[in-house]
Amino acid sequence: MANWGAAAQPGPLGVHTSANSRLFTFIGGETGNWSITATRRITGDPWTPAKKLMVVNGPASDLAGAKWLLRGVTTNERYVTRADKNELANRQEGLGRCDAVHAALIPIRKTAAWWALTQDERRSVFEEQSHHTAIGLKFLPAVARRLHHSRDLGTDEPFDFLTWFEFSKSNADAFDRLVADLRATKEWTYVERETEIRLVRD
Amino acid sequence: MANWGAAAQPGPLGVHTSANSRLFTFIGGETGNWSITATRRITGDPWTPAKKLMVVNGPASDLAGAKWLLRGVTTNERYVTRADKNELANRQEGLGRCDAVHAALIPIRKTAAWWALTQDERRSVFEEQSHHTAIGLKFLPAVARRLHHSRDLGTDEPFDFLTWFEFSKSNADAFDRLVADLRATKEWTYVERETEIRLVRD
């Protein structure tokens, strides 16, 4: 194999990852900085509980004791307008805040009907009918989040999206209202599988 | 490892692929059903020439003699409206037509500035300013195509998109006009790397 077209070192079959990977791997098992306090089925098949979660920026390297792994990439936004994006940037705070010791990982899979919609139809459901961005903005900066896409990894992933949320103990109620508001939207009628994994930082 | 959440059999590190994969692997080397007649640098770093191309629906299994591989997934459209999509569906024909013995594989990488645009800004450049869909429609059904996304595979891919085109010998001029028209658009000012690989079916 000669030309991989990238600076990173290729591994087997040319699968290689750069130092600044957009790939994140969530490993549920016996080790990690986060303790899983609840694994709650919201819609569809349940997910396997585990004790601890390890979050890796890149591919998984150590799967000793792992019960499951979920993978996703951060990528360009698919629906927000420039006005939305600026407003979000002004109000959100980063992950890793000292007092944000509570977290949630919410994997979601949307229906085939959702993916058969065109971009304008999905945008209409997402924002004009469901006010997804506006709901999220109401809970900024209390609830910080990072969205990962799993659908186009090229492998059979069990979910389309993984969203990671961090918040302080006093903002746990705000987080519960956020997800309740989203689950009441038209957009959520296109969710066929959802699990809510709640965690506390060790 | 216990719960992979999908029916397919997992391979190492849980990377598994279903029978109906959306992943396509293009392998340039010594074997394959297509002979590469030209490998033409359009923008940015050149790509390594090879003699033959093998197209695999799924991950690569045999890399003997391979000089390079490119991977991408078919996925939901990002810009077309319902009206566009219906018009495209009415006019396009499938890949694999008997007389479509000419083909092209065009890998493209877009700039960081493109990916920093919001959805509405990208749509505006793509269609309102560049008429991408309208240009493509002009050459249907003569030029059949399939678009593969590489950007969100989770690995360091050298290109963001791989487009595969098939056409008859008598429509080779139409194909040349199609790519010339696209390369003259505002959208193409956001292309930082492009190679045109031309092929004939053996």
Tab-separated table of C-alpha atoms in Angstrom:
chain	number	residue	atom	x	y	z
A	1	MET	CA	0.000	0.000	0.000
A	2	ALA	CA	1.540	3.281	-1.044
A	3	ASN	CA	-0.565	6.427	-1.074
A	4	TRP	CA	-2.833	7.005	1.891
A	5	GLY	CA	-3.032	10.702	1.185
A	6	ALA	CA	-2.744	11.732	4.822
A	7	ALA	CA	0.062	12.377	7.277
A	8	ALA	CA	-1.171	9.929	9.908
A	9	GLN	CA	0.243	6.416	10.018
A	10	PRO	CA	-2.100	3.872	8.531
A	11	GLY	CA	-3.055	0.793	10.523
A	12	PRO	CA	-4.531	-2.448	9.146
A	13	LEU	CA	-6.666	-1.871	6.043
A	14	GLY	CA	-5.726	1.767	6.059
A	15	VAL	CA	-7.812	2.696	9.071
A	16	HIS	CA	-5.838	5.439	10.752
A	17	THR	CA	-6.690	8.307	13.044
A	18	SER	CA	-5.048	11.682	13.434
A	19	ALA	CA	-3.885	13.250	16.662
A	20	ASN	CA	-6.916	15.550	16.607
A	21	SER	CA	-9.566	12.949	15.932
A	22	ARG	CA	-13.212	13.911	15.638
A	23	LEU	CA	-14.008	10.313	16.666
A	24	PHE	CA	-15.090	9.625	20.243
A	25	THR	CA	-15.512	6.157	21.751
A	26	PHE	CA	-17.705	5.553	24.804
A	27	ILE	CA	-16.809	2.304	26.561
A	28	GLY	CA	-19.162	0.842	29.174
A	29	GLY	CA	-17.564	-1.643	31.550
A	30	GLU	CA	-15.517	-1.871	34.712
A	31	THR	CA	-13.195	1.124	34.314
A	32	GLY	CA	-13.431	4.845	33.591
A	33	ASN	CA	-13.781	8.247	35.253
A	34	TRP	CA	-17.560	8.166	35.283
A	35	SER	CA	-19.854	5.936	37.367
A	36	ILE	CA	-23.101	4.947	35.694
A	37	THR	CA	-25.994	5.539	38.102
A	38	ALA	CA	-28.870	4.568	35.801
A	39	THR	CA	-29.466	3.069	32.347
A	40	ARG	CA	-33.028	3.902	31.412
A	41	ARG	CA	-34.841	2.652	28.316
A	42	ILE	CA	-36.873	5.481	26.801
A	43	THR	CA	-37.932	3.952	23.459
A	44	GLY	CA	-37.208	0.652	21.713
A	45	ASP	CA	-34.816	-2.105	22.743
A	46	PRO	CA	-33.091	-1.624	26.111
A	47	TRP	CA	-29.328	-1.130	26.380
A	48	THR	CA	-27.017	-3.230	28.527
A	49	PRO	CA	-26.176	-1.675	31.914
A	50	ALA	CA	-22.558	-1.264	33.012
A	51	LYS	CA	-20.787	0.121	36.091
A	52	LYS	CA	-18.346	2.605	34.613
A	53	LEU	CA	-17.894	4.652	31.476
A	54	MET	CA	-14.639	5.591	29.786
A	55	VAL	CA	-14.687	8.323	27.130
A	56	VAL	CA	-11.851	8.134	24.599
A	57	ASN	CA	-11.069	10.792	21.980
A	58	GLY	CA	-10.199	8.396	19.179
A	59	PRO	CA	-10.648	4.684	18.602
A	60	ALA	CA	-10.812	2.216	21.493
A	61	SER	CA	-7.432	0.845	22.463
A	62	ASP	CA	-8.191	-1.170	25.598
A	63	LEU	CA	-11.405	-3.171	25.769
A	64	ALA	CA	-10.575	-5.220	28.869
A	65	GLY	CA	-13.765	-5.672	30.864
A	66	ALA	CA	-15.865	-3.777	28.324
A	67	LYS	CA	-19.564	-4.646	28.052
A	68	TRP	CA	-20.263	-2.337	25.133
A	69	LEU	CA	-18.884	0.490	23.084
A	70	LEU	CA	-20.546	3.296	21.216
A	71	ARG	CA	-18.769	5.474	18.668
A	72	GLY	CA	-19.503	8.781	16.975
A	73	VAL	CA	-17.868	11.766	15.289
A	74	THR	CA	-18.286	15.461	15.903
A	75	THR	CA	-19.060	17.162	12.606
A	76	ASN	CA	-20.578	20.218	10.960
A	77	GLU	CA	-24.068	21.227	12.091
A	78	ARG	CA	-26.892	20.076	9.860
A	79	TYR	CA	-29.747	22.474	10.714
A	80	VAL	CA	-28.720	25.625	12.575
A	81	THR	CA	-28.669	28.948	10.773
A	82	ARG	CA	-25.923	31.545	11.230
A	83	ALA	CA	-28.128	33.420	13.735
A	84	ASP	CA	-28.707	30.193	15.722
A	85	LYS	CA	-25.011	29.323	15.659
A	86	ASN	CA	-23.923	32.726	16.934
A	87	GLU	CA	-26.528	32.663	19.692
A	88	LEU	CA	-25.448	29.168	20.769
A	89	ALA	CA	-21.764	30.169	20.741
A	90	ASN	CA	-22.500	33.247	22.879
A	91	ARG	CA	-24.400	31.322	25.528
A	92	GLN	CA	-22.837	27.889	25.815
A	93	GLU	CA	-19.974	26.873	28.093
A	94	GLY	CA	-17.525	24.040	27.519
A	95	LEU	CA	-17.421	20.522	28.850
A	96	GLY	CA	-15.202	19.768	31.841
A	97	ARG	CA	-16.424	22.529	34.186
A	98	CYS	CA	-15.355	21.803	37.782
A	99	ASP	CA	-18.879	21.768	39.183
A	100	ALA	CA	-20.395	19.826	36.288
A	101	VAL	CA	-20.044	16.444	37.990
A	102	HIS	CA	-23.309	15.060	36.602
A	103	ALA	CA	-23.549	13.780	33.065
A	104	ALA	CA	-25.847	11.926	30.689
A	105	LEU	CA	-25.159	9.987	27.519
A	106	ILE	CA	-28.246	9.726	25.324
A	107	PRO	CA	-27.970	7.459	22.269
A	108	ILE	CA	-30.792	7.917	19.756
A	109	ARG	CA	-31.809	6.157	16.574
A	110	LYS	CA	-34.246	7.811	14.183
A	111	THR	CA	-36.703	6.019	11.898
A	112	ALA	CA	-36.262	5.217	8.214
A	113	ALA	CA	-39.065	7.742	7.592
A	114	TRP	CA	-36.875	10.503	9.078
A	115	TRP	CA	-33.947	9.660	6.822
A	116	ALA	CA	-36.226	9.538	3.773
A	117	LEU	CA	-37.190	13.185	4.363
A	118	THR	CA	-35.343	15.829	2.367
A	119	GLN	CA	-33.174	18.457	4.065
A	120	ASP	CA	-35.888	21.136	3.976
A	121	GLU	CA	-38.461	18.712	5.422
A	122	ARG	CA	-36.105	17.617	8.234
A	123	ARG	CA	-35.246	21.242	9.027
A	124	SER	CA	-38.956	22.065	9.179
A	125	VAL	CA	-39.655	19.279	11.678
A	126	PHE	CA	-36.464	20.007	13.666
A	127	GLU	CA	-36.892	23.727	14.094
A	128	GLU	CA	-40.110	25.259	12.713
A	129	GLN	CA	-42.306	22.491	14.191
A	130	SER	CA	-40.196	21.320	17.158
A	131	HIS	CA	-38.073	24.372	18.103
A	132	HIS	CA	-35.135	22.079	18.894
A	133	THR	CA	-32.518	24.854	18.970
A	134	ALA	CA	-34.765	27.204	20.935
A	135	ILE	CA	-35.404	24.498	23.579
A	136	GLY	CA	-31.665	23.863	23.919
A	137	LEU	CA	-30.951	27.593	24.244
A	138	LYS	CA	-33.334	27.856	27.222
A	139	PHE	CA	-31.013	25.593	29.209
A	140	LEU	CA	-27.712	27.293	28.346
A	141	PRO	CA	-25.240	27.613	29.897
A	142	ALA	CA	-26.560	25.255	32.621
A	143	VAL	CA	-26.412	22.143	30.432
A	144	ALA	CA	-23.295	21.766	28.273
A	145	ARG	CA	-23.443	19.256	25.441
A	146	ARG	CA	-21.505	17.644	22.615
A	147	LEU	CA	-23.231	15.866	19.717
A	148	HIS	CA	-21.648	12.865	17.979
A	149	HIS	CA	-22.886	11.359	14.703
A	150	SER	CA	-22.741	7.559	14.344
A	151	ARG	CA	-24.874	6.990	11.257
A	152	ASP	CA	-22.166	7.495	8.603
A	153	LEU	CA	-19.237	5.663	10.225
A	154	GLY	CA	-19.552	2.928	7.604
A	155	THR	CA	-20.243	0.222	10.184
A	156	ASP	CA	-23.519	-1.040	11.663
A	157	GLU	CA	-23.936	1.224	14.651
A	158	PRO	CA	-26.935	0.641	16.929
A	159	PHE	CA	-27.715	4.380	17.132
A	160	ASP	CA	-27.556	7.403	14.796
A	161	PHE	CA	-26.533	9.998	17.400
A	162	LEU	CA	-24.845	10.079	20.794
A	163	THR	CA	-25.305	13.244	22.831
A	164	TRP	CA	-23.154	13.850	25.884
A	165	PHE	CA	-24.440	16.340	28.501
A	166	GLU	CA	-22.705	17.779	31.579
A	167	PHE	CA	-24.297	19.803	34.386
A	168	SER	CA	-23.966	20.538	38.088
A	169	LYS	CA	-25.999	18.745	40.739
A	170	SER	CA	-28.186	21.849	41.150
A	171	ASN	CA	-28.925	21.840	37.415
A	172	ALA	CA	-30.066	18.202	37.277
A	173	ASP	CA	-33.689	19.416	37.300
A	174	ALA	CA	-32.958	21.708	34.366
A	175	PHE	CA	-31.539	18.741	32.449
A	176	ASP	CA	-34.682	16.704	33.174
A	177	ARG	CA	-36.872	19.528	31.849
A	178	LEU	CA	-34.699	19.853	28.741
A	179	VAL	CA	-35.077	16.207	27.735
A	180	ALA	CA	-38.786	16.187	28.679
A	181	ASP	CA	-39.383	19.223	26.432
A	182	LEU	CA	-37.526	17.600	23.530
A	183	ARG	CA	-39.343	14.272	23.932
A	184	ALA	CA	-42.686	16.095	23.635
A	185	THR	CA	-41.826	17.481	20.178
A	186	LYS	CA	-42.913	16.398	16.706
A	187	GLU	CA	-39.235	15.565	15.995
A	188	TRP	CA	-39.317	12.849	18.663
A	189	THR	CA	-42.095	10.994	16.817
A	190	TYR	CA	-39.212	10.013	14.484
A	191	VAL	CA	-37.134	8.481	17.327
A	192	GLU	CA	-37.377	4.678	17.320
A	193	ARG	CA	-34.723	3.891	19.917
A	194	GLU	CA	-33.498	5.975	22.859
A	195	THR	CA	-31.648	5.165	26.064
A	196	GLU	CA	-30.722	7.585	28.847
A	197	ILE	CA	-27.500	6.745	30.677
A	198	ARG	CA	-26.966	8.895	33.788
A	199	LEU	CA	-23.529	9.327	35.355
A	200	VAL	CA	-21.539	11.050	38.081
A	201	ARG	CA	-17.859	11.915	37.858
A	202	ASP	CA	-15.672	9.941	40.285
B	1	MET	CA	-17.911	-7.903	24.816
B	2	ALA	CA	-21.626	-8.505	25.166
B	3	ASN	CA	-24.090	-6.086	23.636
B	4	TRP	CA	-23.295	-4.760	20.200
B	5	GLY	CA	-26.874	-3.750	19.668
B	6	ALA	CA	-27.039	-4.994	16.106
B	7	ALA	CA	-27.743	-8.278	14.389
B	8	ALA	CA	-24.498	-8.344	12.409
B	9	GLN	CA	-21.506	-10.218	13.752
B	10	PRO	CA	-18.916	-7.938	15.285
B	11	GLY	CA	-15.296	-8.141	14.156
B	12	PRO	CA	-12.266	-6.807	16.048
B	13	LEU	CA	-13.108	-3.784	18.188
B	14	GLY	CA	-16.753	-4.109	17.262
B	15	VAL	CA	-16.335	-2.963	13.680
B	16	HIS	CA	-18.928	-4.937	11.781
B	17	THR	CA	-20.826	-4.443	8.581
B	18	SER	CA	-24.268	-5.623	7.571
B	19	ALA	CA	-25.182	-7.514	4.442
B	20	ASN	CA	-26.653	-4.323	2.980
B	21	SER	CA	-23.784	-2.012	3.702
B	22	ARG	CA	-23.901	1.650	2.716
B	23	LEU	CA	-20.078	1.533	2.701
B	24	PHE	CA	-18.255	1.311	-0.626
B	25	THR	CA	-14.518	0.693	-1.008
B	26	PHE	CA	-12.655	1.698	-4.160
B	27	ILE	CA	-9.360	-0.185	-4.513
B	28	GLY	CA	-6.771	0.975	-7.050
B	29	GLY	CA	-4.207	-1.641	-8.006
B	30	GLU	CA	-3.662	-4.598	-10.287
B	31	THR	CA	-7.117	-6.194	-10.261
B	32	GLY	CA	-10.728	-5.194	-10.841
B	33	ASN	CA	-13.402	-4.903	-13.521
B	34	TRP	CA	-12.440	-1.383	-14.510
B	35	SER	CA	-9.269	-0.229	-16.312
B	36	ILE	CA	-8.001	3.193	-15.297
B	37	THR	CA	-7.252	5.214	-18.439
B	38	ALA	CA	-6.233	8.492	-16.767
B	39	THR	CA	-5.596	9.921	-13.301
B	40	ARG	CA	-5.774	13.677	-13.650
B	41	ARG	CA	-4.966	16.173	-10.903
B	42	ILE	CA	-7.540	18.984	-10.944
B	43	THR	CA	-6.705	20.811	-7.672
B	44	GLY	CA	-4.224	20.204	-4.848
B	45	ASP	CA	-1.953	17.227	-4.302
B	46	PRO	CA	-1.939	14.618	-7.084
B	47	TRP	CA	-3.229	11.098	-6.491
B	48	THR	CA	-1.269	7.917	-7.196
B	49	PRO	CA	-2.062	6.285	-10.559
B	50	ALA	CA	-3.007	2.613	-10.745
B	51	LYS	CA	-3.918	0.185	-13.544
B	52	LYS	CA	-7.199	-1.256	-12.351
B	53	LEU	CA	-10.046	-0.402	-10.024
B	54	MET	CA	-12.133	-2.761	-7.934
B	55	VAL	CA	-15.361	-1.464	-6.392
B	56	VAL	CA	-16.507	-3.334	-3.283
B	57	ASN	CA	-19.847	-2.844	-1.533
B	58	GLY	CA	-18.543	-3.124	2.019
B	59	PRO	CA	-15.104	-3.061	3.607
B	60	ALA	CA	-12.003	-4.188	1.713
B	61	SER	CA	-11.259	-7.867	2.131
B	62	ASP	CA	-8.384	-8.454	-0.283
B	63	LEU	CA	-5.716	-5.793	-0.643
B	64	ALA	CA	-3.188	-7.870	-2.610
B	65	GLY	CA	-1.510	-5.586	-5.122
B	66	ALA	CA	-3.437	-2.530	-3.960
B	67	LYS	CA	-1.816	0.887	-4.392
B	68	TRP	CA	-4.566	2.816	-2.646
B	69	LEU	CA	-8.070	2.591	-1.303
B	70	LEU	CA	-10.785	5.160	-0.912
B	71	ARG	CA	-13.911	4.618	1.186
B	72	GLY	CA	-17.265	6.336	1.495
B	73	VAL	CA	-20.886	5.787	2.507
B	74	THR	CA	-24.086	6.536	0.667
B	75	THR	CA	-26.340	8.568	2.946
B	76	ASN	CA	-29.263	10.972	3.081
B	77	GLU	CA	-29.097	14.023	0.823
B	78	ARG	CA	-27.924	17.217	2.473
B	79	TYR	CA	-29.273	19.967	0.212
B	80	VAL	CA	-31.991	18.905	-2.203
B	81	THR	CA	-35.566	19.891	-1.596
B	82	ARG	CA	-38.529	17.578	-2.138
B	83	ALA	CA	-39.131	19.133	-5.581
B	84	ASP	CA	-35.452	18.569	-6.519
B	85	LYS	CA	-35.538	14.997	-5.252
B	86	ASN	CA	-38.662	14.091	-7.210
B	87	GLU	CA	-37.266	15.641	-10.379
B	88	LEU	CA	-33.973	13.752	-9.965
B	89	ALA	CA	-35.802	10.480	-9.310
B	90	ASN	CA	-37.955	10.953	-12.418
B	91	ARG	CA	-35.031	11.595	-14.720
B	92	GLN	CA	-32.098	9.527	-13.486
B	93	GLU	CA	-31.237	5.963	-14.502
B	94	GLY	CA	-29.321	3.424	-12.457
B	95	LEU	CA	-25.692	2.377	-12.515
B	96	GLY	CA	-24.747	-0.760	-14.438
B	97	ARG	CA	-26.445	0.043	-17.766
B	98	CYS	CA	-25.083	-2.203	-20.533
B	99	ASP	CA	-23.861	0.641	-22.721
B	100	ALA	CA	-22.416	2.695	-19.852
B	101	VAL	CA	-18.894	1.312	-20.249
B	102	HIS	CA	-17.178	4.599	-19.400
B	103	ALA	CA	-16.846	5.773	-15.822
B	104	ALA	CA	-15.183	8.390	-13.666
B	105	LEU	CA	-14.336	8.465	-9.972
B	106	ILE	CA	-13.924	12.017	-8.699
B	107	PRO	CA	-12.655	12.382	-5.113
B	108	ILE	CA	-13.075	15.899	-3.707
B	109	ARG	CA	-11.991	17.585	-0.512
B	110	LYS	CA	-13.576	20.881	0.531
B	111	THR	CA	-11.904	23.635	2.541
B	112	ALA	CA	-12.211	24.272	6.276
B	113	ALA	CA	-14.070	27.474	5.317
B	114	TRP	CA	-16.797	25.363	3.655
B	115	TRP	CA	-17.278	23.211	6.745
B	116	ALA	CA	-17.421	26.287	8.969
B	117	LEU	CA	-20.450	27.559	7.036
B	118	THR	CA	-23.882	26.864	8.488
B	119	GLN	CA	-26.424	24.704	6.676
B	120	ASP	CA	-28.311	27.677	5.209
B	121	GLU	CA	-25.060	29.249	4.001
B	122	ARG	CA	-23.881	25.991	2.385
B	123	ARG	CA	-27.271	25.475	0.738
B	124	SER	CA	-27.111	29.035	-0.637
B	125	VAL	CA	-23.688	28.473	-2.220
B	126	PHE	CA	-24.616	24.968	-3.426
B	127	GLU	CA	-27.897	25.781	-5.118
B	128	GLU	CA	-28.909	29.460	-5.172
B	129	GLN	CA	-25.419	30.629	-6.213
B	130	SER	CA	-24.056	27.528	-7.994
B	131	HIS	CA	-27.188	25.716	-9.282
B	132	HIS	CA	-25.532	22.371	-8.527
B	133	THR	CA	-28.730	20.309	-8.793
B	134	ALA	CA	-29.882	22.140	-11.916
B	135	ILE	CA	-26.521	21.484	-13.624
B	136	GLY	CA	-26.724	17.788	-12.754
B	137	LEU	CA	-30.300	17.576	-14.062
B	138	LYS	CA	-29.209	18.898	-17.483
B	139	PHE	CA	-27.122	15.753	-17.976
B	140	LEU	CA	-29.727	13.192	-16.874
B	141	PRO	CA	-30.216	10.431	-17.760
B	142	ALA	CA	-26.981	10.451	-19.835
B	143	VAL	CA	-24.668	10.539	-16.806
B	144	ALA	CA	-25.620	8.244	-13.910
B	145	ARG	CA	-23.969	8.901	-10.570
B	146	ARG	CA	-23.641	7.756	-6.964
B	147	LEU	CA	-22.308	10.018	-4.210
B	148	HIS	CA	-20.315	8.625	-1.262
B	149	HIS	CA	-19.463	10.611	1.871
B	150	SER	CA	-16.028	10.014	3.439
B	151	ARG	CA	-15.785	12.912	5.884
B	152	ASP	CA	-17.577	11.294	8.842
B	153	LEU	CA	-16.138	7.773	8.707
B	154	GLY	CA	-14.174	8.485	11.880
B	155	THR	CA	-10.805	7.935	10.204
B	156	ASP	CA	-8.469	10.340	8.413
B	157	GLU	CA	-9.721	10.117	4.859
B	158	PRO	CA	-7.890	12.117	2.181
B	159	PHE	CA	-11.162	13.321	0.605
B	160	ASP	CA	-14.627	14.360	1.823
B	161	PHE	CA	-16.627	12.976	-1.097
B	162	LEU	CA	-16.234	10.329	-3.791
B	163	THR	CA	-18.564	10.576	-6.769
B	164	TRP	CA	-18.861	7.688	-9.196
B	165	PHE	CA	-20.208	8.426	-12.697
B	166	GLU	CA	-21.173	6.038	-15.514
B	167	PHE	CA	-21.964	6.946	-19.121
B	168	SER	CA	-21.779	5.555	-22.656
B	169	LYS	CA	-18.935	6.361	-25.031
B	170	SER	CA	-21.206	8.730	-26.957
B	171	ASN	CA	-21.980	10.621	-23.734
B	172	ALA	CA	-18.346	11.195	-22.747
B	173	ASP	CA	-18.615	14.751	-24.088
B	174	ALA	CA	-21.694	15.345	-21.935
B	175	PHE	CA	-19.756	14.180	-18.894
B	176	ASP	CA	-16.907	16.579	-19.718
B	177	ARG	CA	-19.387	19.470	-19.995
B	178	LEU	CA	-21.003	18.483	-16.680
B	179	VAL	CA	-17.753	18.617	-14.710
B	180	ALA	CA	-16.616	21.770	-16.518
B	181	ASP	CA	-19.887	23.504	-15.601
B	182	LEU	CA	-19.574	22.449	-11.938
B	183	ARG	CA	-15.921	23.507	-11.730
B	184	ALA	CA	-16.887	27.020	-12.900
B	185	THR	CA	-19.289	27.524	-9.962
B	186	LYS	CA	-18.925	29.477	-6.737
B	187	GLU	CA	-19.203	26.150	-4.864
B	188	TRP	CA	-15.959	24.951	-6.470
B	189	THR	CA	-14.016	27.857	-4.911
B	190	TYR	CA	-14.385	25.761	-1.739
B	191	VAL	CA	-12.719	22.679	-3.306
B	192	GLU	CA	-9.097	22.327	-2.159
B	193	ARG	CA	-8.312	18.914	-3.600
B	194	GLU	CA	-9.788	17.150	-6.607
B	195	THR	CA	-8.661	14.286	-8.808
B	196	GLU	CA	-10.417	12.885	-11.871
B	197	ILE	CA	-9.934	9.159	-12.442
B	198	ARG	CA	-11.264	7.982	-15.813
B	199	LEU	CA	-12.089	4.356	-16.482
B	200	VAL	CA	-13.457	1.875	-19.001
B	201	ARG	CA	-15.204	-1.364	-18.136
B	202	ASP	CA	-13.224	-4.464	-19.155
